Coordinates of C-alpha atoms and ligand atoms in Angstrom, one line a residue:
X1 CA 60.3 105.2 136.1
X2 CA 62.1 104.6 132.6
X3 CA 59.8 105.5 129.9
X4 CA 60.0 103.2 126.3
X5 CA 61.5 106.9 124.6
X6 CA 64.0 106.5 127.0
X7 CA 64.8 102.8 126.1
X8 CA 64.3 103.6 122.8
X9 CA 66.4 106.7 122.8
X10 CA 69.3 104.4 124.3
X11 CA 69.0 101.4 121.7
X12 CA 69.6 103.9 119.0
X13 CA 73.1 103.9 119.7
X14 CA 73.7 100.5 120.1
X15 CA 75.3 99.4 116.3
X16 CA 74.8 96.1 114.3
X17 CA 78.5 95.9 114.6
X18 CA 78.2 94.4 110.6
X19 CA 76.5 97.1 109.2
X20 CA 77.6 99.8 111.3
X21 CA 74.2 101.1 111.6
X22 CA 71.9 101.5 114.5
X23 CA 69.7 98.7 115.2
X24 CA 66.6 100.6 115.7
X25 CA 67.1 102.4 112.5
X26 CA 67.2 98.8 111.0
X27 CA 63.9 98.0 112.7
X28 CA 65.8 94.7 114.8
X29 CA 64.1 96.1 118.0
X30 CA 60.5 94.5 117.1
X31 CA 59.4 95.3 120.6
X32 CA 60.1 96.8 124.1
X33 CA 58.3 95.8 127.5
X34 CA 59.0 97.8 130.2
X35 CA 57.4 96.4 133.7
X36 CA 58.5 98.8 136.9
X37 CA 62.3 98.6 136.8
X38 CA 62.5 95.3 134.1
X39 CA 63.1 96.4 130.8
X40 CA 63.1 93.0 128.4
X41 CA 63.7 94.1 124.5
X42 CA 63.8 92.0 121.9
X43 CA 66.0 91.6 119.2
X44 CA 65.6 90.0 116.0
X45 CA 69.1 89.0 114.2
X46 CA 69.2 88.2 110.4
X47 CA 70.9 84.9 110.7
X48 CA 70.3 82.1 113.4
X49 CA 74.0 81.6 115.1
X50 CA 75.0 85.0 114.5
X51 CA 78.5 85.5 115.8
X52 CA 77.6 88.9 116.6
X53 CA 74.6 88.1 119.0
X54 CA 76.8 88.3 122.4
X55 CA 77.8 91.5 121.1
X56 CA 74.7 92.7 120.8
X57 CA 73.1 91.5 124.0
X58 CA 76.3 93.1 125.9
X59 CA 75.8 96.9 124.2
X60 CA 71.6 96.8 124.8
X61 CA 72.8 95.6 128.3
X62 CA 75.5 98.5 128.9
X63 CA 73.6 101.0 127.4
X64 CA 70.0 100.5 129.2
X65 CA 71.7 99.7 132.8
X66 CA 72.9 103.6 132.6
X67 CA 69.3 104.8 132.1
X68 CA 67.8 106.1 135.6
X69 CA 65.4 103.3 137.2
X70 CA 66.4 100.1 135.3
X71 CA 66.8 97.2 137.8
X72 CA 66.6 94.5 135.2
X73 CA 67.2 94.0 131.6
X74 CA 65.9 90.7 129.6
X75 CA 67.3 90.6 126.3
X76 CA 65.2 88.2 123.8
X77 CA 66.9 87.2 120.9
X78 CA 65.1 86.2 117.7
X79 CA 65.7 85.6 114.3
X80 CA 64.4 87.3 110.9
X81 CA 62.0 85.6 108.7
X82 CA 63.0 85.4 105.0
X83 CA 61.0 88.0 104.0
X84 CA 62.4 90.2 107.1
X85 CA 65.8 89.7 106.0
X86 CA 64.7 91.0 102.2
X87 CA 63.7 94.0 103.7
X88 CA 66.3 94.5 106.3
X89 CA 68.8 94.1 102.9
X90 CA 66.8 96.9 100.9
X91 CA 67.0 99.2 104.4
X92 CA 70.9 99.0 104.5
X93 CA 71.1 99.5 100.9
X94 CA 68.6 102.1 101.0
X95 CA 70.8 104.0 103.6
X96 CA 74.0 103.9 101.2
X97 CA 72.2 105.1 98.5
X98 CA 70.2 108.0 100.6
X99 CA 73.9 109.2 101.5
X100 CA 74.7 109.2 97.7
X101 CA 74.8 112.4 95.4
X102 CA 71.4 111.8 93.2
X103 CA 73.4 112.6 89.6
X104 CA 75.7 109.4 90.6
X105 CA 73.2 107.0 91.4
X106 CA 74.5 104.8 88.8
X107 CA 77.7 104.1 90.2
X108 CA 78.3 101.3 93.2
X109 CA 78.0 102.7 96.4
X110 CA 81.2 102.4 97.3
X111 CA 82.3 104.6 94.4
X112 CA 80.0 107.1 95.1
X113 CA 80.6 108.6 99.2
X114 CA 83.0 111.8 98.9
X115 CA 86.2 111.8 100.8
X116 CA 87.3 108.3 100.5
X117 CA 90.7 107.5 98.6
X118 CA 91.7 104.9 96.1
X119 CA 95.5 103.3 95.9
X120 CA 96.6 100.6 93.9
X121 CA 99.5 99.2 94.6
X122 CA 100.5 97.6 91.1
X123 CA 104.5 95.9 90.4
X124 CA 105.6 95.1 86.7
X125 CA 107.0 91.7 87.6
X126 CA 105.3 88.9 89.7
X127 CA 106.9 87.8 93.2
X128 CA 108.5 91.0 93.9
X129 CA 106.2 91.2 97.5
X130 CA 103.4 93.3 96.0
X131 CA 100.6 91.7 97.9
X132 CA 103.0 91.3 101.4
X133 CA 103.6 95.0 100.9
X134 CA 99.5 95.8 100.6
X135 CA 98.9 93.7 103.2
X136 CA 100.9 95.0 105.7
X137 CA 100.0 98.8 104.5
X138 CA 96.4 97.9 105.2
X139 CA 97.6 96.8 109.0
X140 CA 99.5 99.8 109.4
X141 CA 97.6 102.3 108.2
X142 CA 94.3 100.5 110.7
X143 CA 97.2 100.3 113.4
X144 CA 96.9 104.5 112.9
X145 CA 93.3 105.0 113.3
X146 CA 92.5 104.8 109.6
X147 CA 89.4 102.8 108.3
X148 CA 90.9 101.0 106.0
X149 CA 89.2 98.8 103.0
X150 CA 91.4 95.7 100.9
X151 CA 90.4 94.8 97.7
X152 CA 92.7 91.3 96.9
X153 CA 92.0 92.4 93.1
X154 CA 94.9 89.8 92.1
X155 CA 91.5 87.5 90.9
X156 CA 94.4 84.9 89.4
X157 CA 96.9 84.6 92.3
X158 CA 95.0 85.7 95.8
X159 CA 97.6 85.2 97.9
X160 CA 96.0 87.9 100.6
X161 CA 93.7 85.5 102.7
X162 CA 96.7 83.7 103.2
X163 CA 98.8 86.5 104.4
X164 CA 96.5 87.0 107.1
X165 CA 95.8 83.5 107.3
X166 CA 91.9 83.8 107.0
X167 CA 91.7 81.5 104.0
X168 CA 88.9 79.1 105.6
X169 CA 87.0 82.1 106.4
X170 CA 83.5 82.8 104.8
X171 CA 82.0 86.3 104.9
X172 CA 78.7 86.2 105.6
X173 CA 75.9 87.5 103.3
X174 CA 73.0 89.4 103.9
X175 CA 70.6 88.0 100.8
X176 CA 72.8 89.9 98.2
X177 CA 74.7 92.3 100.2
X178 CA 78.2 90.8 101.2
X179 CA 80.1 91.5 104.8
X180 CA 83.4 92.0 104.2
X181 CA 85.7 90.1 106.3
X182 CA 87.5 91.9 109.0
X183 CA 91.1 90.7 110.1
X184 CA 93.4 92.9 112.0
X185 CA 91.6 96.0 112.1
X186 CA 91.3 95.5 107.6
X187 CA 87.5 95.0 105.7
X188 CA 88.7 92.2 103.1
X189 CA 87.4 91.3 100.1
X190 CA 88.9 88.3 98.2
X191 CA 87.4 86.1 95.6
X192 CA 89.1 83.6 97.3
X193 CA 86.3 83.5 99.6
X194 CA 84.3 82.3 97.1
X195 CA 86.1 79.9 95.1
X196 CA 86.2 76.1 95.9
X197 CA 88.9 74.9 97.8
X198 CA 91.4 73.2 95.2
X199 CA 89.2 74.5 91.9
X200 CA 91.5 76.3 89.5
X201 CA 90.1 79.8 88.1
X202 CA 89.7 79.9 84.8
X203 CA 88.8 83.4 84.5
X204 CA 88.0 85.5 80.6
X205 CA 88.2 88.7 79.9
X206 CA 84.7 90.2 80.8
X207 CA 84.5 88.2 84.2
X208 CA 87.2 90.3 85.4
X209 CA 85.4 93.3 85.9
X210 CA 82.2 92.0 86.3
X211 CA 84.0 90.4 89.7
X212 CA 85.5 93.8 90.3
X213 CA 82.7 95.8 90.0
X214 CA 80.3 93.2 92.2
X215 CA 83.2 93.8 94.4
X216 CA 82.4 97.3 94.8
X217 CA 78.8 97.0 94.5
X218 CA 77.5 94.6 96.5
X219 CA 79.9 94.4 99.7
X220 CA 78.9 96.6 102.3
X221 CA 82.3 98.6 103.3
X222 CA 80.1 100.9 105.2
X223 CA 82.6 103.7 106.4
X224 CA 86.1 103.4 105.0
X225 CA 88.7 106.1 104.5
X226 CA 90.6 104.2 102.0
X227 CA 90.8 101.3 99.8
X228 CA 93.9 99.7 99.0
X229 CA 93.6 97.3 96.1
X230 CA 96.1 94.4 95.4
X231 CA 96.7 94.3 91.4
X232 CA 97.9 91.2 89.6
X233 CA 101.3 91.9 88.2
X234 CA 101.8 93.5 85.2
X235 CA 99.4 95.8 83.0
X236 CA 96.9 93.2 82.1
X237 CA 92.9 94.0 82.2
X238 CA 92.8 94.2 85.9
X239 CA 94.9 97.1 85.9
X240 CA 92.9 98.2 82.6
X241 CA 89.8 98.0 84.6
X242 CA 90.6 99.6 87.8
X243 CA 91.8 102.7 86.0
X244 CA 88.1 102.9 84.1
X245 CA 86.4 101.9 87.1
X246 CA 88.5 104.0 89.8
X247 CA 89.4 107.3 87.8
X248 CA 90.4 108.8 90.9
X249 CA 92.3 105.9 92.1
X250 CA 96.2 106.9 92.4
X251 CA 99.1 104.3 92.7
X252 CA 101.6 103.2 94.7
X253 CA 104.6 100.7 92.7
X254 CA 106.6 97.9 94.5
X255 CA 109.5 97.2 92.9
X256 CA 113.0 95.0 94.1
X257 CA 116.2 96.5 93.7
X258 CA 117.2 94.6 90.7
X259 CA 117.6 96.3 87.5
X260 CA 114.9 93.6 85.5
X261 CA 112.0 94.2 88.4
X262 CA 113.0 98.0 88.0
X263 CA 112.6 98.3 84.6
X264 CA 109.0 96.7 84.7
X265 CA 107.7 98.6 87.7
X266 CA 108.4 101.9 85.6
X267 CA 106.3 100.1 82.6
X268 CA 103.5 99.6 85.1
X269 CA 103.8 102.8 86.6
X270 CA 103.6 104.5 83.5
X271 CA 100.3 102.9 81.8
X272 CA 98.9 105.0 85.4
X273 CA 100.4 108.3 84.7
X274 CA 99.1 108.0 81.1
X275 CA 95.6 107.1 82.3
X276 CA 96.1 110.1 84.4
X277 CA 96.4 108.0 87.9
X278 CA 99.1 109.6 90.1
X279 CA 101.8 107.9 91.1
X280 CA 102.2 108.6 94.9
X281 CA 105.2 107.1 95.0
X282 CA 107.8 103.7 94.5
X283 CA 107.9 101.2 97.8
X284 CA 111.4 98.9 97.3
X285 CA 110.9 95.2 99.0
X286 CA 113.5 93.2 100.2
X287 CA 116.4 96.1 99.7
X288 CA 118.2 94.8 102.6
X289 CA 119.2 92.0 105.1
X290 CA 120.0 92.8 108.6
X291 CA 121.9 89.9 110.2
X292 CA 120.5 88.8 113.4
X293 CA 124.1 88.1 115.4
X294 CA 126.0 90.9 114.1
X295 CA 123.9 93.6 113.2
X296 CA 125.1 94.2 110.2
X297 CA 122.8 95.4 106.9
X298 CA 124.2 93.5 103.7
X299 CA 122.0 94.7 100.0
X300 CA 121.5 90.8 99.0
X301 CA 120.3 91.9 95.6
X302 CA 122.2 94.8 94.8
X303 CA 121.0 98.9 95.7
X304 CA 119.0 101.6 93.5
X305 CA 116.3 99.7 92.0
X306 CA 113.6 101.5 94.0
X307 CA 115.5 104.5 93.4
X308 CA 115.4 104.5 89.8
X309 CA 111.7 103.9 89.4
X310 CA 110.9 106.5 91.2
X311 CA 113.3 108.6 89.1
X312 CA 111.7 107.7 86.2
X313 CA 108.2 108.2 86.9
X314 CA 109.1 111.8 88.7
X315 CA 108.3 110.3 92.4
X316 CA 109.9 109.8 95.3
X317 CA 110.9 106.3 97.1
X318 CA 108.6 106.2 100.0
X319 CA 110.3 102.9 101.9
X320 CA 112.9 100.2 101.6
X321 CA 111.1 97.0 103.2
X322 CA 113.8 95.1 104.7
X323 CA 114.2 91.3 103.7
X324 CA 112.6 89.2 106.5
X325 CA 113.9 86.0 107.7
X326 CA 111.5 83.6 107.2
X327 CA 113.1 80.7 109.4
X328 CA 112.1 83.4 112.2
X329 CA 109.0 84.9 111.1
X330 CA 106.8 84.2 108.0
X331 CA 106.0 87.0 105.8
X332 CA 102.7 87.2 106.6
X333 CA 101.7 90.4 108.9
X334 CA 104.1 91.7 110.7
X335 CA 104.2 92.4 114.3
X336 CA 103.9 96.2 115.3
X337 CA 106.9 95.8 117.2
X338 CA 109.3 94.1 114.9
X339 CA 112.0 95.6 112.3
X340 CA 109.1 95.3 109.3
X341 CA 106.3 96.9 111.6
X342 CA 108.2 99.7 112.2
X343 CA 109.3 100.2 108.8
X344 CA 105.6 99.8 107.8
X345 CA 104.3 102.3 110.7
X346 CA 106.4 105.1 108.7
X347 CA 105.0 104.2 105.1
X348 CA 101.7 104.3 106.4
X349 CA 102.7 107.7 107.8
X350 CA 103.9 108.8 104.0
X351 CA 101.0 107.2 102.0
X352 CA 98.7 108.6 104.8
X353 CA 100.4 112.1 103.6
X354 CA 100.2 111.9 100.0
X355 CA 96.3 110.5 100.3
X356 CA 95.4 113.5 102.3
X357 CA 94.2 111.3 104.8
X358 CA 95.1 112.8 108.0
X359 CA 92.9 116.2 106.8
X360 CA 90.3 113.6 106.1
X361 CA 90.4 112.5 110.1
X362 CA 90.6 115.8 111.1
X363 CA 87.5 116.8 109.9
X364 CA 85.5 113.6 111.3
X365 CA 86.8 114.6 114.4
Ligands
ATP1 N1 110.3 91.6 102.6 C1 110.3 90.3 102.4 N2 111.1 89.5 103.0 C2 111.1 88.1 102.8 N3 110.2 87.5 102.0 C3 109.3 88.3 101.4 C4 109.2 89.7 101.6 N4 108.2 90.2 100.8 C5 107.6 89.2 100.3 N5 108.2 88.0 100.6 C6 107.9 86.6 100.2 O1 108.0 86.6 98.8 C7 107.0 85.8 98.2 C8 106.2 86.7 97.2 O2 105.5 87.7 97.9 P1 104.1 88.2 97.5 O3 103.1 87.1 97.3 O4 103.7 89.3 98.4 O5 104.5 88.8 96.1 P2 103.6 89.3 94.9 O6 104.4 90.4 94.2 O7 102.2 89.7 95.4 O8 103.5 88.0 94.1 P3 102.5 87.6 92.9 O9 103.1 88.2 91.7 O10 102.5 86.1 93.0 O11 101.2 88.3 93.2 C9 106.2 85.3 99.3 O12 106.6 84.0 99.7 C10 106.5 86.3 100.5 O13 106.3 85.7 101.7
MG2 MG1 100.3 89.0 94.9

């Protein structure tokens, strides 16, 4: 006969698939009845509706009918009282911090866990594609195997729920602790989420990086390799904020191949290398057209821009993003398969490089 260790011993493994931690750690297995061969367990969810019951149900299900002797499995499912929830909140926050090296415990959790990387992708002039280019990086680099983290830190323009057209969505909330929302394989984090629908922003000074650092404090990445953050454009306080906050944070500049968006991107990409951010390296976007009938690759807006940042700042081009037709396919995220994936796949290769990621995998493994 299965014995309640047993039970027990197998519902550790099953995962709040939010919190990424086990749900008996998180004490959301109140009790477990075990009559002959019928197991029933209950569970107790923090929010009634939870999208994430089903899921759930199915992993206690898979995981107790391999245990020797189970004929039957009743799953109950419950919901948290308010002061449940409190303490379910101080757990998962309590686990963060316990991982956390004690002479950093002032820092946001997310700031504090060793091995995970920082890129901002920053551009000098607005428009040039800086938050398609994140975007898809973020897909690409998830599309690998990487855990991957997106900060839309562009707190004026957000354009990055759109690009993955989860603008509607909500994340959900855990008292204070905030879910990130997960969209092709990416953990998103946009103020977006937060704001009205039609309300303008008017945003001052301070409230920049208070918004940033909430940002990183209260949303719960869990386990994340690395976080891309989309920059406004320019060298404005965001930028300011993220090189105070994220010391260790390196960049990555999207320019066009005119000689005006050039001669910005080197201005941004130099307030980094002054604040002593490394500049892994200069993406062009839309550096060429390929026609569709003939095949044929025509430079719309001239050649060299991307070239010539990188010059300047002593870094190498990394990718040429191609200029998509947006009769055909909106710039949003590109398919794996098509022109822009593939060109994507290899940057994600390159940044992957220069972030030491791939070590960073190896070692998990
Ligand atoms: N490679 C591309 N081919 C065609 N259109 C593109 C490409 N990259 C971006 N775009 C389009 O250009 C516009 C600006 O792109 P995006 O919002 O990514 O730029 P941005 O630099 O983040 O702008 P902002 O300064 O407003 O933050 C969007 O309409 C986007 O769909
Ligand atoms: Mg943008």
């Amino acid at each position: 006969m299965v014995t309640r260790e047993q039970v027990i011993e197998a519902l550790r493994d099953v995962k709040d698939p939010e919190v990424g931690r086990s749900i008996v750690e998180l004490d959301m297995v109140p009790s477990v009845e075990i009559e002959g061969g019928k197991v029933t367990v209950d569970v107790l969810l923090t929010i009634r509706g939870c999208p994430l019951s089903n899921v759930i149900e199915r992993e206690i299900r898979e995981r107790l009918s391999q245990l020797e002797g189970v004929t039957e499995i009743e799953v109950r499912v419950g919901h948290m009282t308010d002061e449940q929830r409190a303490q379910f909140a101080a757990k998962v926050r309590g686990m963060g911090r316990a991982n956390a090296e004690a002479q950093q415990a002032e820092l946001p959790p997310i700031l504090r866990e060793q091995g995970r990387q920082f890129l901002a992708i920053a551009s000098g002039k607005g428009g040039v594609g800086k938050s398609t280019v994140t975007a898809n990086l973020a897909v690409a680099l998830a599309r690998k195997g990487y855990r991957v983290a997106l900060i839309d830190a562009d707190i004026y323009g957000f354009s990055i729920p759109v690009i993955f057209g989860i603008e509607g969505v909500k994340p959900a909330t855990i008292e204070d602790l905030i879910m990130p929302v997960q969209a092709e394989g990416v953990k998103i984090m946009s103020m977006q989420f937060f704001v009205p629908e039609n309300t303008p922003v008017v945003w001052r000074g301070p409230m920049l990086g208070k918004t940033l650092r909430s940002f990183f404090g209260q949303v719960h990445w869990g386990d994340v390799d690395i976080v891309l953050l989309d920059l406004p454009p320019g060298t404005g306080d965001v930028a300011l904020d993220v090189h105070t906050l994220l010391p260790q944070s390196k960049q990555l500049i999207v320019t066009t191949p005119q000689a005006a968006a050039a001669e910005v991107a080197v201005r941004a990409g130099l307030m980094g290398v002054r604040t002593n951010h490394q500049v892994i390296g200069v993406v062009e976007n839309m550096a060429y057209f390929v026609c569709d009938s003939c095949g044929e690759t025509a430079y719309l807006f001239g050649r060299g821009g991307g070239e010539r940042v990188a010059a300047a700042l002593n870094t190498t081009l990394l990718a040429e993003i191609p200029i998509a037709n947006q009769e055909k396919e909106r710039a949003g995220i590109f398919s794996a398969e098509s022109l822009h994936g593939q060109v994507f796949a290899k940057l994600a290769d390159r940044v992957a490089e220069a972030m030491g990621l791939a070590q960073n995998r190896e070692l998990r493994a």
